[in-house]
Amino acid sequence: MSYSAQNIRNVCLLGHGGNGKTSLAESMLYLAGGSIRLGSVPDGNTVSDYDPEEIKRQISISTSILPVEYNGCKINVLDTPGYFDFSGEVMEALQAADAAIIVCSAKSGMSVGAEKAWKFCAERKIPRILYVSKTDEENSDYNAAFATLRDRFGKNIAPLVAPIWDADKKVIGIIDVLHKRAFEAGPKGERLEIDVPEDKKAVLDELYDSLKESVAETSEAMMDKYFGGEDFTYAEMVQGLRAGVRDLSLFPVLCGSALSGLGTRMLLDAIIELLPNPVEGRPLMGENADGELDEFVAAPGALPTAFVWKTVSDQYGKYSYLKVLSGSLKPDMPIVNARTGEPEKLGRLYQMRGKKAEEVKELQCGDIGAVTKMDKLKTGDTLCDPRKVVKLEPIPFPEPCYSVAISPKTKGQEDKIAAGLTRLEEEDQTFHWVNNAETRQMVVSGTGDMQMDVILSRLKNRFGVDAELSEPRVAYREKIRKKVEVQGRHKKQTGGHGQFGDVWMRFEPGESEELEFCEAVVGGAVPKNYFPAVEKGMREAVQHGVLAGYPVVNLKATLFDGSYHPVDSSEMAFKTATQLAYKAGMPDASPTLLEPIGELKVTVPDSYMGDVIGDLNKRRGRVLGMDPAGDGDQVISAEVPMAEMGRYAIDLRSMTQGRGSFTFHFVRYEEAPPAAQEKAIAAAKAMAELDD
């Protein structure tokens, strides 16, 4: 069935891992008739968590789509991962969604994951509903959970529910404040109406009056009516709440249990009644054909435009997930990829339900679907009608902050790893990999250790290659601190023409990082035609220092004397003589090891400042300053040796309960302290022995 934009809602489920997002999505799909059974995460049979890794780990790793058809509307539910290593999936879902449901557990209230989800939504000005899950489980406490929300967001919270407890304080039903009705869940999750308990009538009246006050504040006309003592009609209540949700002054709170179905239908009703449709969603910015940034206005009757917000590759091919922003899409339609400027033809179109793809003949404005057999498409591409090309702003993925070296357990499978990582990188834009020629390692950079563990599993299961992770080597440098003069002499007689080269070299600290080669030969002691050979010998030699084999920088090398043989001298002989001089002279020039230093910017709540700064001091970091970042956060600026940052992403998460974030970029090389030099030299020697 095809739905118009007014009857579509795109909502993403956000929150901490384990708070019940996937179970809630399953409950919505099941009670709306979209599946014949209620899937269970422990049983591994949910519609949204279909990847073998998700089933094995019992967590969501990728965002999946569950289209829920309910009361004449289509709700595209985007179930996102709650674990921070998979935050890139959340960024993608936020790009496609027009509203969010932040899921908090009745056992923990406003958890770190919910806090971060709230921040993501606030930055993007996304309307949101708060949903308190697991209200009927042991050790749950709805009142305590709601109190944490009230403390955090104050009067902006608009509770639409009042739980009904039994004698053991277990939630057995809920009161729908807006409709002034009470419900309990039937054996199959159906909504059964019950009488409002006598002891809850006063609570209902109080909550309804509070809602009326919130509605009154959404417009002057409503305010006049409220102070005039008039009651609002149901339509006016919904209109006011909807306006408050859209302008981000109201955040409705609901609750329930995904397992029993309690509260699920009420949530579905709230999504349809209170959350914006795709045409009413937040404005997007796009670059037009002239390279100017304009606001993009979504409109059903406009020329077709769609955004690729996610890519999924499997053994059957590649799916590019689309959100239609204007017009409608049909298979074989000619389009232009705004990133490349190249014309293309749309492939087959599908509606996704977990891993199941159902082919459709058209995708309407505001809807979410997928297209296949378009190998050139990448996440972040904008597909346009050739008559109006616009390039929408890319998805703001988090910077990779955790790096590990990856290698095959069986030698000779490096190409298979590279091919697998390239395919996986298409799906997950939060990790990148490089083949580092200097350290002779394949290095993968991403968000954390759990992401890396999943990458290893997928390499094995999808691409048949067993890989292992290790600490990446640090790219040190070497330099000298004093001047030396040394002779390099190469003489070899083998019968017939021999080999003869003789140079006197001066090595001293230079100004430039690059090798500075000079010649100051007097009287033709070394003919000019051998100068290039001497320079070539030096450029090869400085790739390997004498301390630990790292490249030498800031070196000035001057050829100032030497001798030659009219018959036996050659370019090769002078090149060899130069390298002999290098090996003989550099150890006497006070060589030292330089380590890479990075600029670190850590954003943490005030309460963790002491722990974070103390930890930076242990890492030989220099704190340069602190700046307030708003909302109780501080940004600490520091310079830290890269050798000390290997596990920082994991350690910071542990120190701040996941609330901290950071960026880290190389700035320069500095002389390493003696203890760090000894450690690095010993490691380099051990590695050299291993390579041999």
Phi, psi and omega in degrees: 000139181263138182241142175282164183302325181295337182251023176243139172231130176249109184234140175250142177268122183237160176146179184290151176300134179089002181274356173102023180294313181295319179295323177294317178299318178298319181296318179298315181294316183293313184288340176270003177084015181275348176215155186270352178216158178272111181291154182232134179297312178300327180279349177070027184238028178282156180287323187276325178264084186253344181293140180306325179293322179292319180294318181294317186270347182059039174220158174278136179245327179239154173285131176236160185249132173236103177284120182250119179262119189210127177050044176079009179236157174248119178253112175275104181270120179257107182272113186256157174291150178259347182278138192295336179296341183247033182294338177299325177295325178293319179300320179295315181296320179297330178291326183271336186275154175255350179201167183227151169244114180268116186266121177242144181273143176292350179271336186229345179070225185280088181281174181300317180299321178292321177300313181294320178300318179299316179298315179303316181292319181296319179298328183259002180057048181263126174300149183211155173243143174258132182234124179265114186266172172058036185291340183256011180271163178299145179066013176275150181214094183300317183299317180294319179296316180295325180297322179294326177290317180297319179297322185282322189239357172060222187288350178289346179281131179237093182291124178261002183228158168224113182294152174247125183255155170265191184296335181266015179065025177265135181288121182243353180193174178221152175257127175275103187297319184296320181265353181056045180228157180240149183219154167230166182268136177278181183301328181252023178085001181292156183268115181251124181282140177228168176287146174291122180303146182305318184286356180255352184295321179293322178296317179299314180298319181296315180293323180293319177297321178296320177296318179301318179297320178296318180295321182300327184282357183275346176200159180293321180298317179295320181298316180298317181295320181296312181287343175280358177082010180275148175278150174273144171287166177301317181299321179292322178298313180296318180299316180293316178298317180299318178296319179294321178294318183291323180269011172065028175260346179230141178228099182298145176243129175233172178210172178165193179223121180293327184293314181271342183089357180300125176086350184292315180294326178295322177295316178300318178298317181295322178300314182289318186281326191250334185270150184288152171277172186300331180286332180272357185295175183297148180290148177250154177253139180217155180264123182277184185297337179271003180082010180266149181270122181232159173283131179267126181256120178285134180207130181299326185270002183277178178295148185297133173216137179218154181241131177274108186255353181198149177233135177231127177245135172220189184293344181266351180137200187239130175253129173256116182279131185241149163242124180279117185268330176205158182064205177217158181248143175227151178303148178068008178291135176287130180223170176239134173276113186296334180290316184264338185078004184268141175287143177219172177240131181297141175274200178290146182253145183223152164259129183263139170227094189065237179270351184277129179250122179249118184293138178232157182270346182200146171243120184279165176306132179091344184276163180241132179207201181216156177232147181241171175058038174231077190294338182279347182289143176231157174302131181101354179285148173249128179256129189227160167291138182304337182281342179213101182261125178224138182250109183285155182300143182289166177287131182280081181287149175293147178290139173300134184227004181226122185239140175220154174272143180234139181211154179285147175288333176250124182300147177095000181255019181300321181295324179293321177296315182300317180295319179294316180297323179297317179294317181293328180294331176298324181280318188243104184279002181268358174233149179225157176224149178222153172261100186279106184294327184291315181266357180056044178225150169271121186243128178251130179240133182206214188259339181174180187289329179292321177300317180296322179296321178293320179300316178301314181296319182290326176299321181287313187284323184268325188243001173066032179233126177275123181234162177225157183252150175211170180289132179289145178286147178271136181275086178283172173226162176235152174209167178251159183242354177217167185269140174222154173238134188212150178260142171237120185231125180239115181223127182214127180243121183234018186089133186072214178295134175262196176233131180213127173211139184216120180228149168247122184244145173246121178251131180208159177300136181250168180279323186269148176295324178289153176301130176254107182258129179230159172229138180222043182282134180249137172075017176071026179302324172237117180303146183300331183290351176262353180303314180301325179293322178296315180296319179297319177300321179293316184294327176287320185295321186289354176289343181226110179283170185272344181279306185219013176081012179273157181302145180264134179237170178052047181243130172251121182242123182241126171272115186239351178194176179158193176206167182215168177241129185299337182253313190274344181287145178208169178298319180297321180296318180289326177296316180294319179299320180297318182289330174293321177297318180300311182295327181281323189271326187299320179299335181270359184261023180055062180290150179216160183261135175253140178245149179286136178247138180243155174268123183249133173234112182252127176256118182219153172297152181310321187294344181257004186304312184299314181297317184292317180293320177299320178294321179296323178297322178294334180270015181064029180276153174247112179284125184261337180170172179223139180226136177294140181245008181083157177059032176078012180258155174233146174252116178265125176257134182207163171244128187224139175300136182296333180296339183264003189253008187307312184252020187298322181302319181285318182293320180295319179300318180294317182295325188248013182055033177087001184276342183272152174217162182204161168234150184213122182225141178298139177238319183191175173256144177223155177295129182280148177294158186308316183296319179292325178295314181300317181296315182293320180294317179297319180295320180295319179294319179296321180292320179297318178296321179295318179296324180291000000 
